[in-house]
Coordinates of C-alpha atoms and ligand atoms in Angstrom, one line a residue:
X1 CA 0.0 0.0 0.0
X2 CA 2.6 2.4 1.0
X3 CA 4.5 2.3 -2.8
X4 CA 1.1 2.6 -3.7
X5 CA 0.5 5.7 -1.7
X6 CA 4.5 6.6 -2.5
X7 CA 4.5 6.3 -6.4
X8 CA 1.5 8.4 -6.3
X9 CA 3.0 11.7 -5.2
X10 CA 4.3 13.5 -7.9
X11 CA 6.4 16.1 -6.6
X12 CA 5.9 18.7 -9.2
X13 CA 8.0 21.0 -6.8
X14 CA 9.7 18.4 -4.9
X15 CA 12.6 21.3 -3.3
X16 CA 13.7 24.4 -3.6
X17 CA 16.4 24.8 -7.0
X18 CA 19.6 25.3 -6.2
X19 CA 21.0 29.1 -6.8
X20 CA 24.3 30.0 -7.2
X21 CA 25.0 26.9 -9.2
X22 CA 23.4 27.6 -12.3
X23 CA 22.1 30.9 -14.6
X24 CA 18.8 31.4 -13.1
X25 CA 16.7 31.4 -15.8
X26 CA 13.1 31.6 -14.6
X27 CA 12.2 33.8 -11.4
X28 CA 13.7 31.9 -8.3
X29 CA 12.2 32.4 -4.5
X30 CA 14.4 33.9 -1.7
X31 CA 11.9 32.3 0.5
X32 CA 12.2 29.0 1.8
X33 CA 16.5 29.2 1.1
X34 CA 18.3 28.6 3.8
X35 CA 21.5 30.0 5.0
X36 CA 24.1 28.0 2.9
X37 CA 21.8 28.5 0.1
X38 CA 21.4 32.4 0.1
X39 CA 25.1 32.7 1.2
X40 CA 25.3 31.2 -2.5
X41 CA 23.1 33.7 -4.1
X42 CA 25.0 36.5 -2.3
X43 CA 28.4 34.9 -3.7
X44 CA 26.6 34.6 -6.9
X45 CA 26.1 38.2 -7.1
X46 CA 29.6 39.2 -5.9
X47 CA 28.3 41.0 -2.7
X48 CA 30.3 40.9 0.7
X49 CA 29.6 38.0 2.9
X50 CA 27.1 40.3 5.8
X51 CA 24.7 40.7 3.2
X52 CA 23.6 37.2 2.7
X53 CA 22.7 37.9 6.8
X54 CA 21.3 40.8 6.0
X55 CA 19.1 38.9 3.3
X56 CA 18.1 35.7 5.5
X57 CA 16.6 38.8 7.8
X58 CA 14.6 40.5 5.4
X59 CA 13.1 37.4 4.8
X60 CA 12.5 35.9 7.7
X61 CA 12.6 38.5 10.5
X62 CA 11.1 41.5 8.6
X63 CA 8.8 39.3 6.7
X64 CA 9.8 41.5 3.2
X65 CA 6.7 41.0 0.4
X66 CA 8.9 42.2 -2.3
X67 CA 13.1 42.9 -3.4
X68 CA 11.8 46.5 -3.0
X69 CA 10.8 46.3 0.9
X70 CA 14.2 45.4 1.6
X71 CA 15.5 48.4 2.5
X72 CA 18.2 47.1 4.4
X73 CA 19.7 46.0 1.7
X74 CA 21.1 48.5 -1.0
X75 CA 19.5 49.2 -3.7
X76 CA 22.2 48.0 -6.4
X77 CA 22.0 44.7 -4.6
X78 CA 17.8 44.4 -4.8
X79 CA 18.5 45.3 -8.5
X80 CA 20.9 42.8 -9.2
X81 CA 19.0 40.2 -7.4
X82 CA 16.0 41.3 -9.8
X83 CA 18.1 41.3 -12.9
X84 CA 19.3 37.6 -12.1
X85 CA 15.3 36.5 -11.8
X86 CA 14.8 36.2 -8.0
X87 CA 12.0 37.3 -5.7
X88 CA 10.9 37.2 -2.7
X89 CA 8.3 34.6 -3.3
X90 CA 6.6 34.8 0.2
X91 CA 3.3 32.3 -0.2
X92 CA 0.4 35.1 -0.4
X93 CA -3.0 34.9 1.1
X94 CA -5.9 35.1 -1.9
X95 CA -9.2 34.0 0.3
X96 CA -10.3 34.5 3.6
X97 CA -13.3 33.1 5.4
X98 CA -13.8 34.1 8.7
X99 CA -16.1 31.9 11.2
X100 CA -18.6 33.2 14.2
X101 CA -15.7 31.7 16.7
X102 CA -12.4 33.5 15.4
X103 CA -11.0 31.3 13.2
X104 CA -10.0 32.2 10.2
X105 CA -9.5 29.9 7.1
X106 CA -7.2 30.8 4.6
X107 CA -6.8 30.0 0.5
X108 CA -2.4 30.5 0.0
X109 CA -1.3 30.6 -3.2
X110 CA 2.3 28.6 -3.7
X111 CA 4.7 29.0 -6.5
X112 CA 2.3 27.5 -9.2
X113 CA -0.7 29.7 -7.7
X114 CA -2.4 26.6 -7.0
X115 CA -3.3 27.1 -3.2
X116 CA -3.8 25.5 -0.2
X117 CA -5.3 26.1 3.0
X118 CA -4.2 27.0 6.1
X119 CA -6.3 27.8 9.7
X120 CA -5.9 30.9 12.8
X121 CA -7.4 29.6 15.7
X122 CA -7.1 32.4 18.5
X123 CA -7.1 31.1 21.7
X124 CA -5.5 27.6 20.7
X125 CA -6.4 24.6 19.1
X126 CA -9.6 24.1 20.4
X127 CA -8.8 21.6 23.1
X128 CA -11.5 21.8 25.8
X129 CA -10.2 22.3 28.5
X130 CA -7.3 24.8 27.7
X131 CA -4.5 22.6 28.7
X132 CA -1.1 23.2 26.8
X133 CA 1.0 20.3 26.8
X134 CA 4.0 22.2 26.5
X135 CA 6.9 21.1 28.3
X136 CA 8.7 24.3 27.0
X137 CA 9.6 26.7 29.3
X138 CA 6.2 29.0 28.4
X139 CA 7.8 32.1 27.4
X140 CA 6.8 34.1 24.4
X141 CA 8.5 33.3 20.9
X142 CA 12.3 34.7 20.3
X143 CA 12.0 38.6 19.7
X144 CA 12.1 39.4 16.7
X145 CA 15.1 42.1 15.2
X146 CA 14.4 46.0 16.2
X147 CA 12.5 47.8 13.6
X148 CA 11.2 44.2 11.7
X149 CA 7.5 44.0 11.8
X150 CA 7.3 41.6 15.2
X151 CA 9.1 44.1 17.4
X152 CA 6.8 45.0 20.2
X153 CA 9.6 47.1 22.1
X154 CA 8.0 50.2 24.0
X155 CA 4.4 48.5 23.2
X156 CA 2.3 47.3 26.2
X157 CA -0.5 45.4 24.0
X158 CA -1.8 41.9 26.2
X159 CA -0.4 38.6 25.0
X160 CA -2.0 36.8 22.3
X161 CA -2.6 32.9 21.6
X162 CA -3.7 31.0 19.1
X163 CA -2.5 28.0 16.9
X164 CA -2.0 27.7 12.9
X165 CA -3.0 24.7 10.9
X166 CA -0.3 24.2 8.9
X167 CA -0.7 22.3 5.5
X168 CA 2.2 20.4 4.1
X169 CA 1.0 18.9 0.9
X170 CA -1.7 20.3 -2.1
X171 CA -4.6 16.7 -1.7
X172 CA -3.7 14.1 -0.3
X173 CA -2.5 10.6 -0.9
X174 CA -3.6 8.9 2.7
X175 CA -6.9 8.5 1.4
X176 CA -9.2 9.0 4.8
X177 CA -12.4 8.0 4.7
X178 CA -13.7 10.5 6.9
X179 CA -11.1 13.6 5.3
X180 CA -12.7 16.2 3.0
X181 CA -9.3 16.5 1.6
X182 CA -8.7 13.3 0.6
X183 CA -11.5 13.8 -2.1
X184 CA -9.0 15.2 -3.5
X185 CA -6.4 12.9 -4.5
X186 CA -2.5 13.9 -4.4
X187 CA -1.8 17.0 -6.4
X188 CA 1.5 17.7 -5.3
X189 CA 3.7 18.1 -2.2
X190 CA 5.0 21.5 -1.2
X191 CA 8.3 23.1 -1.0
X192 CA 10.3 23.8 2.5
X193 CA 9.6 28.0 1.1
X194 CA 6.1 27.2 1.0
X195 CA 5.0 25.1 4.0
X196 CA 7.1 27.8 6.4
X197 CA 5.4 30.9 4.2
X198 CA 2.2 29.4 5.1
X199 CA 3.2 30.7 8.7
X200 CA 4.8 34.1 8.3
X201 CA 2.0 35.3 5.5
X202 CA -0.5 34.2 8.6
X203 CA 2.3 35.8 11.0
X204 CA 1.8 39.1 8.9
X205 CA -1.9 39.4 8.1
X206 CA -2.7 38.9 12.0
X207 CA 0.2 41.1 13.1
X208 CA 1.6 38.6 15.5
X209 CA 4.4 40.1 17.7
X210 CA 6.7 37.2 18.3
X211 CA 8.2 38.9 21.1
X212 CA 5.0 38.7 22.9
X213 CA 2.6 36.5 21.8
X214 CA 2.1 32.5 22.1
X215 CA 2.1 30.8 19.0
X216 CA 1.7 27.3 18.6
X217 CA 2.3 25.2 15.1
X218 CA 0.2 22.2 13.9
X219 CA 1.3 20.5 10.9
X220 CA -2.3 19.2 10.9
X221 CA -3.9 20.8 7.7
X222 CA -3.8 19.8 4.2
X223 CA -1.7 16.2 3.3
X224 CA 0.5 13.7 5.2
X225 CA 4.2 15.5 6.5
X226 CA 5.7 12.3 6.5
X227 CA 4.9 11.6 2.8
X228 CA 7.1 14.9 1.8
X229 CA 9.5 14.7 4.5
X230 CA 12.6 16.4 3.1
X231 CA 10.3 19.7 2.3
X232 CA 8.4 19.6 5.7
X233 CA 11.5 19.3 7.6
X234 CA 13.2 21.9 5.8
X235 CA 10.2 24.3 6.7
X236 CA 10.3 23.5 10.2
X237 CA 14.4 24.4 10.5
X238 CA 13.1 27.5 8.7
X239 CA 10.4 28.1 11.3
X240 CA 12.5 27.2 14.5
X241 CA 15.9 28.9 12.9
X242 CA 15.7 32.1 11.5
X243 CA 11.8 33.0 11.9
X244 CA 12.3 32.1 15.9
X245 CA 9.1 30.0 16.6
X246 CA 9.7 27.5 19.2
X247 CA 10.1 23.3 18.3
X248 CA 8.4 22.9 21.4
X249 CA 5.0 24.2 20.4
X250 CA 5.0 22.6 17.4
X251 CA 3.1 19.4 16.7
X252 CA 3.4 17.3 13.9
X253 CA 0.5 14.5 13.0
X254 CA 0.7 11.7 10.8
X255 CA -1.0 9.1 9.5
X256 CA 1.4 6.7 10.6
X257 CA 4.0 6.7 8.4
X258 CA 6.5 4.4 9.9
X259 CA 9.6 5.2 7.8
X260 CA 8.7 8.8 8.5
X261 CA 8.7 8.0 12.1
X262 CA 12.0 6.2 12.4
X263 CA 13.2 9.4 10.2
X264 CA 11.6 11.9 12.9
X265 CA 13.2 10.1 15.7
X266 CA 16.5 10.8 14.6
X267 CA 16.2 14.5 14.0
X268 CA 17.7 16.3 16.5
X269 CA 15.6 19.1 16.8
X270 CA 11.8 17.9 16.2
X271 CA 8.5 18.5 17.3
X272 CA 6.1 16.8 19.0
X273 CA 4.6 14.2 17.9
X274 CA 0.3 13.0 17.3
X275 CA -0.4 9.8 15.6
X276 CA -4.0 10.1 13.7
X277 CA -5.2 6.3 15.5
X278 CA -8.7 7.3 15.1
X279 CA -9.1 3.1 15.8
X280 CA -8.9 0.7 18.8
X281 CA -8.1 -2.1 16.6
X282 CA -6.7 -2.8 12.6
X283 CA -10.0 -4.1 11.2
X284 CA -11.7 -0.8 11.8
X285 CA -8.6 1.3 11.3
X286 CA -8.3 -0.3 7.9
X287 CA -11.7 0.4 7.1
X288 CA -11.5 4.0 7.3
X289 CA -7.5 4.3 7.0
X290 CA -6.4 2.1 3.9
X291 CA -3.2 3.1 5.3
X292 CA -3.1 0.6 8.0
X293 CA -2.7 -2.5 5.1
X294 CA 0.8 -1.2 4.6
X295 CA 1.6 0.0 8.6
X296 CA -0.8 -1.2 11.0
X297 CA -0.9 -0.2 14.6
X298 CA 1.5 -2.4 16.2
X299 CA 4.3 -1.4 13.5
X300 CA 3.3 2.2 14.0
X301 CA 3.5 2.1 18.3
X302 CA 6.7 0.3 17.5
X303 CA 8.2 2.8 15.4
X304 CA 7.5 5.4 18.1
X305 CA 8.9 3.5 20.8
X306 CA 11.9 4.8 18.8
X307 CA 11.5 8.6 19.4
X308 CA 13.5 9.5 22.2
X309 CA 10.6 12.0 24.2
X310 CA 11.8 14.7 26.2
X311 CA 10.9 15.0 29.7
X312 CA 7.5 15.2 30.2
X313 CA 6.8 15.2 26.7
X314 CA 3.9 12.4 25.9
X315 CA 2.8 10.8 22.1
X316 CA -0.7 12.5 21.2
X317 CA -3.3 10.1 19.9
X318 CA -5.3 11.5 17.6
X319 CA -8.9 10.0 17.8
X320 CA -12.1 11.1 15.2
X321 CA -15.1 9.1 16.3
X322 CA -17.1 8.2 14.1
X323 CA -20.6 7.4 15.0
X324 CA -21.6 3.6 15.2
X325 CA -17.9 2.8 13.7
X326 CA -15.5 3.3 16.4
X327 CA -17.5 5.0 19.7
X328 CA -18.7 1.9 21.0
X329 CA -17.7 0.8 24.7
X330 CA -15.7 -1.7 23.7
X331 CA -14.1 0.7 21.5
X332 CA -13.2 2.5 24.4
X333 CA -11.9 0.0 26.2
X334 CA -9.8 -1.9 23.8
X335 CA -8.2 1.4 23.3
X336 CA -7.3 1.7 26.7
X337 CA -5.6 -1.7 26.5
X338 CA -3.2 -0.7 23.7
X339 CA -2.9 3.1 25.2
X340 CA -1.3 1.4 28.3
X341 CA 0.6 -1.4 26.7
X342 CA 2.0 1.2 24.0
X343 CA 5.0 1.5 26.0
X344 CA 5.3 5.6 26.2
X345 CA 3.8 8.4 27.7
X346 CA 0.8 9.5 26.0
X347 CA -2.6 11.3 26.2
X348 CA -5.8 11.1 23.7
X349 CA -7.6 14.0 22.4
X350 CA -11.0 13.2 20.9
X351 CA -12.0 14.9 18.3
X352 CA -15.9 14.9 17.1
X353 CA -16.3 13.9 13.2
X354 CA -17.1 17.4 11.3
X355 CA -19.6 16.3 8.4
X356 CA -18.7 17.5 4.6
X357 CA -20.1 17.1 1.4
X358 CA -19.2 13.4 0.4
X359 CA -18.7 12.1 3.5
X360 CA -21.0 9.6 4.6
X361 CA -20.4 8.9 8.5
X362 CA -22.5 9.7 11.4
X363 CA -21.7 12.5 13.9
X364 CA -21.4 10.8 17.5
X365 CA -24.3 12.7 19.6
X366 CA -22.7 14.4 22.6
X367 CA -23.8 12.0 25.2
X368 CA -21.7 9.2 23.6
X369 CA -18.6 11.7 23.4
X370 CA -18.4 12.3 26.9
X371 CA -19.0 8.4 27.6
X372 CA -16.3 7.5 25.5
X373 CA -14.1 10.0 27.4
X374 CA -15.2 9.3 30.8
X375 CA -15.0 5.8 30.5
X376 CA -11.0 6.1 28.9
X377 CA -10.7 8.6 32.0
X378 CA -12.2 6.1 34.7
X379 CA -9.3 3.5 33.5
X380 CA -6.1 6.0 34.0
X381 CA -6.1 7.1 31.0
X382 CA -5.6 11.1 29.8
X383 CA -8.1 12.3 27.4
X384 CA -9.7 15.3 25.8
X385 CA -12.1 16.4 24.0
X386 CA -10.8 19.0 21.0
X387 CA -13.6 21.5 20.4
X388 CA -14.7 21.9 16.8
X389 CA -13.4 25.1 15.0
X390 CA -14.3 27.3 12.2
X391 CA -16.7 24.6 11.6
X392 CA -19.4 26.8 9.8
X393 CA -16.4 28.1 6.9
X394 CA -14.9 24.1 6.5
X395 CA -12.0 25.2 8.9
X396 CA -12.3 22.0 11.2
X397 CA -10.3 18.8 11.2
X398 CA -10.8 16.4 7.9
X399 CA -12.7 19.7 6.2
X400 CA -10.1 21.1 4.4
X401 CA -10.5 20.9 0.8
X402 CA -9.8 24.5 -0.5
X403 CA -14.2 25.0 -0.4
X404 CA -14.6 28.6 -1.7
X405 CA -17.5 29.6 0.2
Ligands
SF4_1 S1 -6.7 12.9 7.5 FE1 -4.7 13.7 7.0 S2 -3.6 11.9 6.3 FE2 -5.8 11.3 6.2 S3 -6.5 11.9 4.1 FE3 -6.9 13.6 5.4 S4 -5.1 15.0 5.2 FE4 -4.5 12.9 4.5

């Protein structure tokens, strides 16, 4: 299943090209390069070795839109930049749809204008009872430079919080049953430039001071991270080098994945981690995640038996339920039996099936929510429920599918 799934991405854009190593003959992105790369560009050009810092800041400090907001730059440099066919290429937002409960859904063009969707949800990620598991040390993100458009010096404005839904591939491959994306099939995975751009052109548009304000990351929107790896990891040394957002409020979800796992539990620097389970057992998993035929769940609570957790840090399970398919009891407690034989620490957040055009599963009625929780609670085990958000504009979990209403 898993070539299956593989051979089917076609990465159209598969990475960022490689400047400095060739004549750039079509108009190249500044952003989603990282250091080495625009230390090339600068060498390219012939300009002294600051200015490729002074470039990597533009882009991902002062969140520069175009060669011509760079005014830290000089302007013979921003012209011979032009001339030689780059730009800034920061992903830009085209639609917005805003729900009764804050949270904004967003259309974001990438380098072929095709777009993809992304989600602001003030307050956090709709968790119900406002708990963070963040075993960070809670401060705000790293300050951003003086005079770039984070810096909150000499401004006494109240802390803000919310989480982005970050997407990481254009469809998806996974197949779902219950995902509005997966209607879509694989159209193509995203580059490093614009899975981190996502961020910064939500960043921008909401006027987030990363000095001051809470920001957590989910890579939770739009495709599978582990199935474009190479580009998801890239944007997440973007996001927690040079744009300053913290690894530790970061999540990253996946299907389950298992070479992506093993991968992930190497990285040095990584996120933490949510495994979409959504079953108690492989017969129901595989009926609403094909997936499982390839990796099913004992291969994938192996695999993360391998990721070293920090302390505190605990494994998310990730559980849609799905009315008469897997909310029975017995549901809940055969999930109990593998959350407490899985080996690590680890909570579940419950999260109520949001309905979409095409789907054709039953929402869970409230009452057999909070059984299913209370009785995963009564036998030791952590769980939440995740309020539904931005469900009225398609914003919610499984409901992204670039809708344009
Ligand atoms: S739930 Fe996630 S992995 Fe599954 S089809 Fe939807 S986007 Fe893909």
């Amino acid at each position: 299943m898993a070539a299956t799934l593989e051979t089917r991405l076609l990465p159209i854009v598969s990475g960022q090209q490689q400047p400095g190593t060739a004549a750039v003959t079509r108009s190249v992105p500044l952003f989603g390069l990282h250091a080495e790369a625009l230390a090339a560009v600068n060498a390219r050009l012939g300009g002294p070795r600051f200015r490729a810092g002074q470039l990597e800041q533009a882009l991902y400090r002062q969140w520069a839109v175009s060669l011509d907001e760079m005014t830290a730059l000089p302007k013979p440099f921003r012209e011979q930049l032009h001339a030689a066919g780059y730009t800034v290429g920061l992903p830009e937002i085209t639609e917005t749809f805003r729900s009764t409960d804050g949270t904004e859904r967003y259309l974001i063009a990438g380098l072929d204008g095709q777009t993809v969707e992304t989600v602001w949800m003030p307050g956090g990620d709709g968790r119900e009872e406002g708990r963070e598991d963040d075993e960070g040390s809670g401060s705000a993100d790293a300050p951003p430079a003086a005079g770039a458009p984070g810096d909150t010096r000499g401004r006494n404005a109240p802390q803000r919080r919310a989480t982005i839904c970050v997407s990481s591939q254009i469809g998806c491959a996974v197949n779902c049953q219950f995902c509005l994306t997966a209607k879509m099939g694989i159209v193509r995975n995203l580059t490093p430039g614009e899975i981190a751009g996502q961020v910064v052109a939500v960043l921008k548009r909401q006027g987030v001071h990363l000095g001051r304000d809470r920001i957590n990351l989910v890579f939770m929107g739009m495709g599978e991270p582990f199935l474009n790896y190479d580009a998801w990891v890239g944007a997440f040394r973007l996001l927690t080098g040079p744009i300053g957002l913290q690894p530790s409020r970061m999540t990253v979800s996946t299907s389950g994945i298992v070479p992506g796992i093993l991968r992930f539990a190497e990285e040095p620097v990584r996120p933490k981690l949510a495994i979409s389970l959504n079953a108690s057992n492989d017969a129901v998993r595989e009926a609403i995640m094909p997936v499982t035929r390839k990796w099913d769940i004992a291969a994938i609570l192996e695999a993360v038996r391998a990721v070293p957790l920090r302390p505190r840090e605990k494994i998310t399970f990730e559980y849609v339920l799905l009315g008469g398919v897997n909310d029975h009891p017995h549901h809940a407690d055969e999930l109990v039996r593998l959350v407490r034989t899985a080996g690590f620490p680890s909570y579940v957040n419950l999260i109520v099936w949001n309905p979409g055009p095409g789907t054709s599963f039953a929402e869970p009625a409230q009452a057999e929510v909070d059984a299913f929780q209370n009785r995963l609670i009564s036998r030791g085990i952590t769980a939440y429920i995740r309020r539904p958000r931005g469900r009225d504009i398609y914003a919610a979990c499984g409901q992204l599918k670039r809708t344009t209403r």
